[in-house]
Amino acid sequence: LMDDEEHLAVFNLTPAQSVSIVNIKQHTFVGEISTPGCALILQTAGNGFLQICGDGRLQLIRLDDSGKEADRSRSKQVFNIEEDPFFDKPIPTPEGWLVISYEGKVFDVSVRGEEIFVSDPWPLLSEAESEANWRPGGGQFVGYHKQMDLLFVLMNAEGGFSHDSAGTEVWVYNRAEQRKIGVIPMTVAGANLFVAQTDAPLVTVSGTDRQLHVYDVATAREIRTIAEVGAGYMQGFNNE
């Protein structure tokens, strides 16, 4: 949903990439925007959205009041898709978005005025952890707790390009200080992670045993399981 709260953007892969724009107040289809080589929709201020492109750059498209494309621009190259691609699972933060690479580098992405801003990366892994083959991976492998500014990442020890592998541990990071502050060892490997936005955060992981495993962040221990729920993605809700 764009920040005008009137236009909805829908990413298409058919196999050509494009974005459909729908006016949800008038219940009308506005049109389709061609976005060759660029995927996803990262909503930004100013009735716009960012995309991640296969050439290692980010693309910004802004809409006018009618929902039509007003302009587009691209950043400089920020990653190499053959050496260290970006995951296609960015997560929103108060300032913009966090994007993580396969090798465990974290980038802050935002729009400042008319410019696309991409921070210098900071590492999820120390040199020793990287040499021990730890990598981020899973389906829904990363979560963020807004109030405490904490980042949670599923990790496995299967080495490079293990981005689809289930994690065996959840690593916890202080985003402001860009450092790891804890590890939650999981009783069962899991592929999908969700962080509850409660004062005392809980982390829920869908295990390879098709159960949900709930962990208390403060004690780094499992506090309960929910049986027979399958292994799908988890969606949170708030009452704001």
Coordinates of C-alpha atoms in Angstrom, one line a residue:
L1 CA 0.0 0.0 0.0
M2 CA 1.4 3.4 -1.0
D3 CA 1.6 6.1 1.6
D4 CA -1.3 8.0 0.1
E5 CA -3.4 5.0 1.3
E6 CA -5.2 5.0 -2.0
H7 CA -3.0 3.0 -4.3
L8 CA -2.0 -0.6 -4.0
A9 CA 1.0 -1.9 -5.9
V10 CA 1.2 -5.6 -6.8
F11 CA 4.3 -7.3 -8.2
N12 CA 4.0 -9.6 -11.2
L13 CA 6.3 -12.2 -12.5
T14 CA 4.8 -13.6 -15.6
P15 CA 7.8 -14.2 -16.4
A16 CA 8.4 -10.6 -17.2
Q17 CA 8.5 -8.3 -14.2
S18 CA 6.0 -5.6 -13.8
V19 CA 3.9 -3.8 -11.1
S20 CA 0.1 -3.4 -11.3
I21 CA -1.4 -0.4 -9.6
V22 CA -5.0 -0.5 -8.2
N23 CA -7.0 2.3 -6.7
I24 CA -8.5 0.7 -3.6
K25 CA -10.9 3.6 -2.9
Q26 CA -12.4 3.7 -6.4
H27 CA -12.0 0.0 -6.9
T28 CA -10.3 0.6 -10.3
F29 CA -7.3 -0.8 -12.1
V30 CA -5.0 2.1 -12.8
G31 CA -2.4 0.4 -15.0
E32 CA 0.7 -1.8 -15.3
I33 CA 4.3 -0.5 -14.9
S34 CA 7.0 -2.5 -16.7
T35 CA 10.0 -3.1 -14.4
P36 CA 12.4 -5.4 -16.4
G37 CA 15.1 -7.0 -14.3
C38 CA 13.7 -5.6 -11.1
A39 CA 11.6 -7.3 -8.4
L40 CA 9.7 -6.7 -5.1
I41 CA 8.0 -3.6 -3.8
L42 CA 9.6 -1.7 -0.9
Q43 CA 7.1 1.1 -0.1
T44 CA 8.7 4.5 0.5
A45 CA 7.5 8.0 1.4
G46 CA 6.4 10.3 -1.4
N47 CA 4.0 7.7 -3.0
G48 CA 6.9 5.6 -4.2
F49 CA 8.5 2.2 -4.0
L50 CA 12.0 0.6 -4.3
Q51 CA 12.9 -2.6 -6.1
I52 CA 16.0 -4.8 -6.1
C53 CA 17.4 -5.3 -9.6
G54 CA 19.5 -8.1 -11.1
D55 CA 22.3 -5.7 -12.0
G56 CA 23.0 -5.1 -8.4
R57 CA 21.3 -1.7 -8.2
L58 CA 18.1 -0.5 -6.6
Q59 CA 15.3 1.2 -8.5
L60 CA 13.0 3.9 -7.2
I61 CA 9.6 4.5 -8.9
R62 CA 7.3 7.3 -7.8
L63 CA 3.6 7.6 -8.6
D64 CA 1.6 10.7 -9.3
D65 CA -1.8 11.5 -7.7
S66 CA -3.6 9.3 -10.2
G67 CA -1.4 6.3 -9.6
K68 CA 0.5 6.6 -12.8
E69 CA 4.3 6.4 -13.0
A70 CA 5.7 9.9 -12.4
D71 CA 9.5 9.2 -12.5
R72 CA 12.1 6.5 -11.9
S73 CA 15.8 6.4 -11.0
R74 CA 18.4 3.9 -10.0
S75 CA 21.2 3.7 -7.4
K76 CA 24.8 2.8 -8.1
Q77 CA 25.6 -0.9 -8.0
V78 CA 25.6 -2.1 -4.4
F79 CA 25.9 -5.9 -4.8
N80 CA 27.2 -8.5 -7.2
I81 CA 24.5 -11.1 -7.9
E82 CA 27.1 -13.8 -8.7
E83 CA 29.4 -13.2 -5.7
D84 CA 27.0 -12.2 -2.9
P85 CA 23.4 -11.7 -3.9
F86 CA 20.8 -9.9 -1.8
F87 CA 18.0 -12.0 -0.2
D88 CA 14.6 -11.1 -1.7
K89 CA 13.2 -10.8 1.9
P90 CA 13.8 -7.2 3.0
I91 CA 12.2 -6.1 6.3
P92 CA 10.9 -2.6 7.2
T93 CA 12.4 -0.4 9.9
P94 CA 11.4 3.0 11.1
E95 CA 13.9 4.6 8.7
G96 CA 13.4 2.4 5.6
W97 CA 14.4 -1.2 5.0
L98 CA 17.0 -3.7 6.0
V99 CA 18.4 -6.0 3.2
I100 CA 20.7 -8.9 4.0
S101 CA 23.1 -10.7 1.6
Y102 CA 23.8 -14.4 1.3
E103 CA 27.2 -13.9 3.0
G104 CA 25.6 -12.2 6.0
K105 CA 26.1 -8.5 5.2
V106 CA 23.4 -6.0 6.4
F107 CA 22.4 -2.9 4.4
D108 CA 20.2 -0.1 5.5
V109 CA 18.1 1.1 2.5
S110 CA 16.0 4.3 2.4
V111 CA 15.0 7.2 0.2
R112 CA 16.3 10.7 1.2
G113 CA 14.6 13.4 -0.8
E114 CA 15.1 12.2 -4.4
E115 CA 18.2 10.1 -3.6
I116 CA 18.3 6.3 -3.0
F117 CA 20.5 5.8 0.1
V118 CA 22.3 2.5 0.8
S119 CA 24.5 2.3 3.8
D120 CA 27.9 0.7 4.0
P121 CA 27.2 -2.9 5.1
W122 CA 27.8 -4.3 8.6
P123 CA 28.5 -8.0 9.1
L124 CA 26.3 -10.6 10.8
L125 CA 29.3 -12.9 11.0
S126 CA 32.7 -12.6 12.5
E127 CA 35.6 -13.9 10.5
A128 CA 35.7 -17.0 12.7
E129 CA 32.0 -17.6 12.3
S130 CA 32.2 -17.3 8.6
E131 CA 35.1 -19.8 8.4
A132 CA 33.0 -22.2 10.6
N133 CA 30.4 -22.1 7.7
W134 CA 27.6 -20.2 9.5
R135 CA 25.2 -18.4 7.1
P136 CA 21.7 -16.9 7.2
G137 CA 19.1 -19.0 5.6
G138 CA 15.5 -20.3 5.6
G139 CA 12.2 -19.2 4.2
Q140 CA 11.1 -16.4 6.6
F141 CA 14.6 -16.2 8.1
V142 CA 14.7 -12.7 9.6
G143 CA 12.6 -10.7 12.1
Y144 CA 12.8 -7.3 13.7
H145 CA 11.6 -6.0 17.0
K146 CA 10.8 -2.3 16.5
Q147 CA 10.6 -1.1 20.2
M148 CA 13.9 -2.7 21.2
D149 CA 15.6 -2.3 17.8
L150 CA 16.7 -5.9 17.7
L151 CA 17.3 -8.1 14.7
F152 CA 16.7 -11.9 14.7
V153 CA 18.2 -14.1 12.1
L154 CA 18.0 -17.9 11.5
M155 CA 21.4 -19.4 11.0
N156 CA 22.8 -22.7 9.8
A157 CA 26.3 -24.1 9.5
E158 CA 26.1 -25.4 6.0
G159 CA 28.3 -22.8 4.3
G160 CA 27.9 -20.7 1.2
F161 CA 24.6 -20.6 -0.7
S162 CA 22.7 -22.5 2.0
H163 CA 20.1 -19.8 1.9
D164 CA 17.2 -22.3 1.6
S165 CA 18.5 -24.5 4.5
A166 CA 16.6 -24.6 7.8
G167 CA 18.3 -22.8 10.7
T168 CA 19.6 -24.5 13.9
E169 CA 20.0 -21.3 15.9
V170 CA 18.5 -17.8 16.1
W171 CA 21.1 -15.1 16.4
V172 CA 20.1 -11.8 18.0
Y173 CA 21.6 -8.4 17.1
N174 CA 21.5 -4.9 18.5
R175 CA 20.9 -3.0 15.2
A176 CA 22.0 0.4 16.5
E177 CA 25.3 -1.0 17.7
Q178 CA 25.6 -3.5 14.8
R179 CA 26.7 -6.4 17.0
K180 CA 25.5 -9.8 18.0
I181 CA 24.2 -9.9 21.6
G182 CA 22.8 -13.4 22.0
V183 CA 22.1 -16.8 20.6
I184 CA 18.9 -18.8 20.9
P185 CA 19.6 -22.5 20.3
M186 CA 16.6 -24.2 18.8
T187 CA 15.3 -27.6 19.9
V188 CA 14.3 -28.4 16.3
A189 CA 15.6 -26.8 13.1
G190 CA 13.3 -24.3 11.5
A191 CA 12.8 -22.4 8.3
N192 CA 10.3 -19.6 9.2
L193 CA 10.7 -17.1 12.1
F194 CA 8.3 -14.5 13.5
V195 CA 9.0 -11.9 16.3
A196 CA 6.1 -10.7 18.4
Q197 CA 6.1 -7.0 18.9
T198 CA 5.4 -7.3 22.7
D199 CA 7.3 -5.5 25.4
A200 CA 9.1 -8.8 26.2
P201 CA 9.6 -10.2 22.7
L202 CA 8.9 -13.8 21.9
V203 CA 10.3 -15.6 18.8
T204 CA 8.2 -18.2 17.1
V205 CA 9.8 -20.7 14.6
S206 CA 8.1 -23.2 12.4
G207 CA 10.1 -26.4 12.9
T208 CA 10.9 -29.2 10.5
D209 CA 8.7 -31.3 12.7
R210 CA 5.7 -29.1 11.5
Q211 CA 5.2 -27.6 14.9
L212 CA 5.5 -24.0 16.1
H213 CA 8.2 -23.5 18.7
V214 CA 8.0 -20.4 20.9
Y215 CA 11.1 -19.0 22.5
D216 CA 11.5 -16.4 25.2
V217 CA 14.2 -14.0 24.1
A218 CA 15.3 -13.0 27.7
T219 CA 16.1 -16.6 28.7
A220 CA 16.9 -18.0 25.2
R221 CA 14.7 -21.0 26.0
E222 CA 11.7 -22.7 24.5
I223 CA 8.6 -22.0 26.5
R224 CA 6.0 -24.0 24.5
T225 CA 5.1 -25.6 21.2
I226 CA 1.9 -25.5 19.1
A227 CA 1.3 -28.9 17.4
E228 CA 0.1 -29.8 13.9
V229 CA 0.2 -26.3 12.3
G230 CA 2.3 -27.2 9.2
A231 CA 5.3 -25.2 7.9
G232 CA 3.9 -22.0 6.3
Y233 CA 4.9 -18.4 6.7
M234 CA 3.6 -16.4 9.6
Q235 CA 1.9 -13.1 9.5
G236 CA 1.6 -10.7 12.4
F237 CA -1.2 -8.3 13.3
N238 CA -1.4 -5.2 15.5
N239 CA -4.3 -3.2 16.9
E240 CA -3.0 0.2 16.0

